Amino acid sequence: MKPVLTHSGIAFALLVFSSGCSIKKMAMNQLGDALSGVGTVFTSDEDPELVGDALPFSLKLMESVLAETPEHESLLIALSSGFTQYGYGWVQLEADEVEEEEYDRSIELRDRAKGLYFRAKRYGMRALEVSYPEFEEALRADSESVLSRLSKENVETLYWTGLSWAAAVSLSLDDPSTLGDLALAEAIMERAFELDPDWDFGTLHGFFITYEMSRIGVEGNPMESATSHFRKAKQLSGGNMASIYVAYAESVAVAKEDKEMFVSLLNQALSIDLGARPDWRLSNLIYQRRAKWLLTRLDWLFF
């Protein structure tokens, strides 16, 4: 005899099915919450190579979970952050280091870093679109208007979106179609700075150390602006952020052709106690590696 589903039986079956979907969705959201916090485990690690080997798997796992929870904002932000940091710390830095002896390899690595940055930018945009639908379209139509709607709670997303976008464009200087986007990336970072200039111990000031020196057609003295950002970032970070010394050395010291300042700044980066801020250990190790490499380039940077 065939089983017969009565009206109440059908209702019960639908209830069970919908409940199962809800349980799955809840489980995936909880997994997304857990994965979006994985970065804090990595940031205190003392082995950059180990983290570099683990990050691709971690990022792909996040993407798999995101496919089931496409509007998980924290996961989208974590992916934007993760791809940006992986692109710089494990791809672009290597491109710079091998350029002299393996030029073709350096080109391949920069192309890969560019792809990672654009990927990070897309995730950042999706995170913003969770609360502000069609954000990128509106940004391109009227950036000032759409950015004015954002609040202080959006600063982290703005930072990773703007940073990854600016990084991608900087590696796409041979592609005129992307150059216009630099103004939009800049607008995003400036809005983040307006909302919370001292966010994350001066991280935004750290960005503008380098960026002030690359702006075109801006009023004022870029060196003075970059120096002001450096001093503020140093104050907010307690001097324990290696990235700001490296940024100031590569931008201002090189522009001033001040070799002594350059060496002094990089040595300050190298002298940072990694135990002073364990949560910055990985970042400091990466920038200390950069500082060591830059010290081997003195003859190239200063004539």
PDB file of N, CA, C and O in Angstrom, residues 35 54-67 79 83 119 123:
ATOM      1  N   LEU A  35      34.894  31.339  11.793  1.00  0.00           N
ATOM      2  CA  LEU A  35      35.956  31.526  10.797  1.00  0.00           C
ATOM      3  C   LEU A  35      36.371  32.984  10.666  1.00  0.00           C
ATOM      4  O   LEU A  35      37.541  33.291  10.434  1.00  0.00           O
ATOM      5  N   ALA A  54      49.188  28.204   5.550  1.00  0.00           N
ATOM      6  CA  ALA A  54      47.845  27.889   6.046  1.00  0.00           C
ATOM      7  C   ALA A  54      46.767  28.813   5.493  1.00  0.00           C
ATOM      8  O   ALA A  54      45.606  28.411   5.361  1.00  0.00           O
ATOM      9  N   LEU A  55      47.126  30.037   5.180  1.00  0.00           N
ATOM     10  CA  LEU A  55      46.125  31.032   4.789  1.00  0.00           C
ATOM     11  C   LEU A  55      45.299  30.647   3.561  1.00  0.00           C
ATOM     12  O   LEU A  55      44.076  30.837   3.570  1.00  0.00           O
ATOM     13  N   PRO A  56      45.897  30.137   2.488  1.00  0.00           N
ATOM     14  CA  PRO A  56      45.065  29.795   1.325  1.00  0.00           C
ATOM     15  C   PRO A  56      43.935  28.828   1.664  1.00  0.00           C
ATOM     16  O   PRO A  56      42.794  29.010   1.216  1.00  0.00           O
ATOM     17  N   PHE A  57      44.234  27.791   2.434  1.00  0.00           N
ATOM     18  CA  PHE A  57      43.191  26.838   2.827  1.00  0.00           C
ATOM     19  C   PHE A  57      42.126  27.530   3.667  1.00  0.00           C
ATOM     20  O   PHE A  57      40.924  27.333   3.471  1.00  0.00           O
ATOM     21  N   SER A  58      42.560  28.354   4.609  1.00  0.00           N
ATOM     22  CA  SER A  58      41.627  29.059   5.475  1.00  0.00           C
ATOM     23  C   SER A  58      40.712  29.974   4.668  1.00  0.00           C
ATOM     24  O   SER A  58      39.499  30.020   4.888  1.00  0.00           O
ATOM     25  N   LEU A  59      41.283  30.695   3.716  1.00  0.00           N
ATOM     26  CA  LEU A  59      40.488  31.611   2.894  1.00  0.00           C
ATOM     27  C   LEU A  59      39.511  30.848   2.005  1.00  0.00           C
ATOM     28  O   LEU A  59      38.365  31.281   1.819  1.00  0.00           O
ATOM     29  N   LYS A  60      39.945  29.730   1.445  1.00  0.00           N
ATOM     30  CA  LYS A  60      39.042  28.936   0.612  1.00  0.00           C
ATOM     31  C   LYS A  60      37.918  28.332   1.441  1.00  0.00           C
ATOM     32  O   LYS A  60      36.777  28.218   0.969  1.00  0.00           O
ATOM     33  N   LEU A  61      38.209  27.942   2.676  1.00  0.00           N
ATOM     34  CA  LEU A  61      37.167  27.428   3.554  1.00  0.00           C
ATOM     35  C   LEU A  61      36.139  28.519   3.850  1.00  0.00           C
ATOM     36  O   LEU A  61      34.931  28.278   3.844  1.00  0.00           O
ATOM     37  N   MET A  62      36.621  29.738   4.100  1.00  0.00           N
ATOM     38  CA  MET A  62      35.707  30.849   4.321  1.00  0.00           C
ATOM     39  C   MET A  62      34.814  31.069   3.105  1.00  0.00           C
ATOM     40  O   MET A  62      33.607  31.322   3.234  1.00  0.00           O
ATOM     41  N   GLU A  63      35.407  30.982   1.908  1.00  0.00           N
ATOM     42  CA  GLU A  63      34.613  31.171   0.693  1.00  0.00           C
ATOM     43  C   GLU A  63      33.550  30.080   0.553  1.00  0.00           C
ATOM     44  O   GLU A  63      32.440  30.350   0.083  1.00  0.00           O
ATOM     45  N   SER A  64      33.889  28.861   0.955  1.00  0.00           N
ATOM     46  CA  SER A  64      32.919  27.765   0.887  1.00  0.00           C
ATOM     47  C   SER A  64      31.739  28.016   1.812  1.00  0.00           C
ATOM     48  O   SER A  64      30.580  27.788   1.444  1.00  0.00           O
ATOM     49  N   VAL A  65      32.021  28.492   3.001  1.00  0.00           N
ATOM     50  CA  VAL A  65      30.947  28.805   3.947  1.00  0.00           C
ATOM     51  C   VAL A  65      30.149  30.005   3.464  1.00  0.00           C
ATOM     52  O   VAL A  65      28.920  30.055   3.578  1.00  0.00           O
ATOM     53  N   LEU A  66      30.841  30.973   2.887  1.00  0.00           N
ATOM     54  CA  LEU A  66      30.160  32.158   2.384  1.00  0.00           C
ATOM     55  C   LEU A  66      29.167  31.805   1.284  1.00  0.00           C
ATOM     56  O   LEU A  66      28.120  32.456   1.153  1.00  0.00           O
ATOM     57  N   ALA A  67      29.458  30.787   0.495  1.00  0.00           N
ATOM     58  CA  ALA A  67      28.533  30.360  -0.554  1.00  0.00           C
ATOM     59  C   ALA A  67      27.181  29.973   0.023  1.00  0.00           C
ATOM     60  O   ALA A  67      26.148  30.096  -0.641  1.00  0.00           O
ATOM     61  N   LEU A  79      37.313  38.058   4.731  1.00  0.00           N
ATOM     62  CA  LEU A  79      37.865  37.685   3.431  1.00  0.00           C
ATOM     63  C   LEU A  79      38.554  38.867   2.764  1.00  0.00           C
ATOM     64  O   LEU A  79      39.624  38.723   2.162  1.00  0.00           O
ATOM     65  N   PHE A  83      42.556  38.381   2.117  1.00  0.00           N
ATOM     66  CA  PHE A  83      43.146  38.394   0.775  1.00  0.00           C
ATOM     67  C   PHE A  83      44.079  39.593   0.594  1.00  0.00           C
ATOM     68  O   PHE A  83      45.087  39.496  -0.105  1.00  0.00           O
ATOM     69  N   ARG A 119      40.133  40.800  -5.650  1.00  0.00           N
ATOM     70  CA  ARG A 119      39.237  39.852  -4.981  1.00  0.00           C
ATOM     71  C   ARG A 119      38.844  40.390  -3.607  1.00  0.00           C
ATOM     72  O   ARG A 119      37.685  40.346  -3.207  1.00  0.00           O
ATOM     73  N   TYR A 123      35.024  41.569  -2.070  1.00  0.00           N
ATOM     74  CA  TYR A 123      34.421  41.133  -0.812  1.00  0.00           C
ATOM     75  C   TYR A 123      34.099  42.332   0.082  1.00  0.00           C
ATOM     76  O   TYR A 123      33.079  42.355   0.774  1.00  0.00           O
TER      77      TYR A 123
END
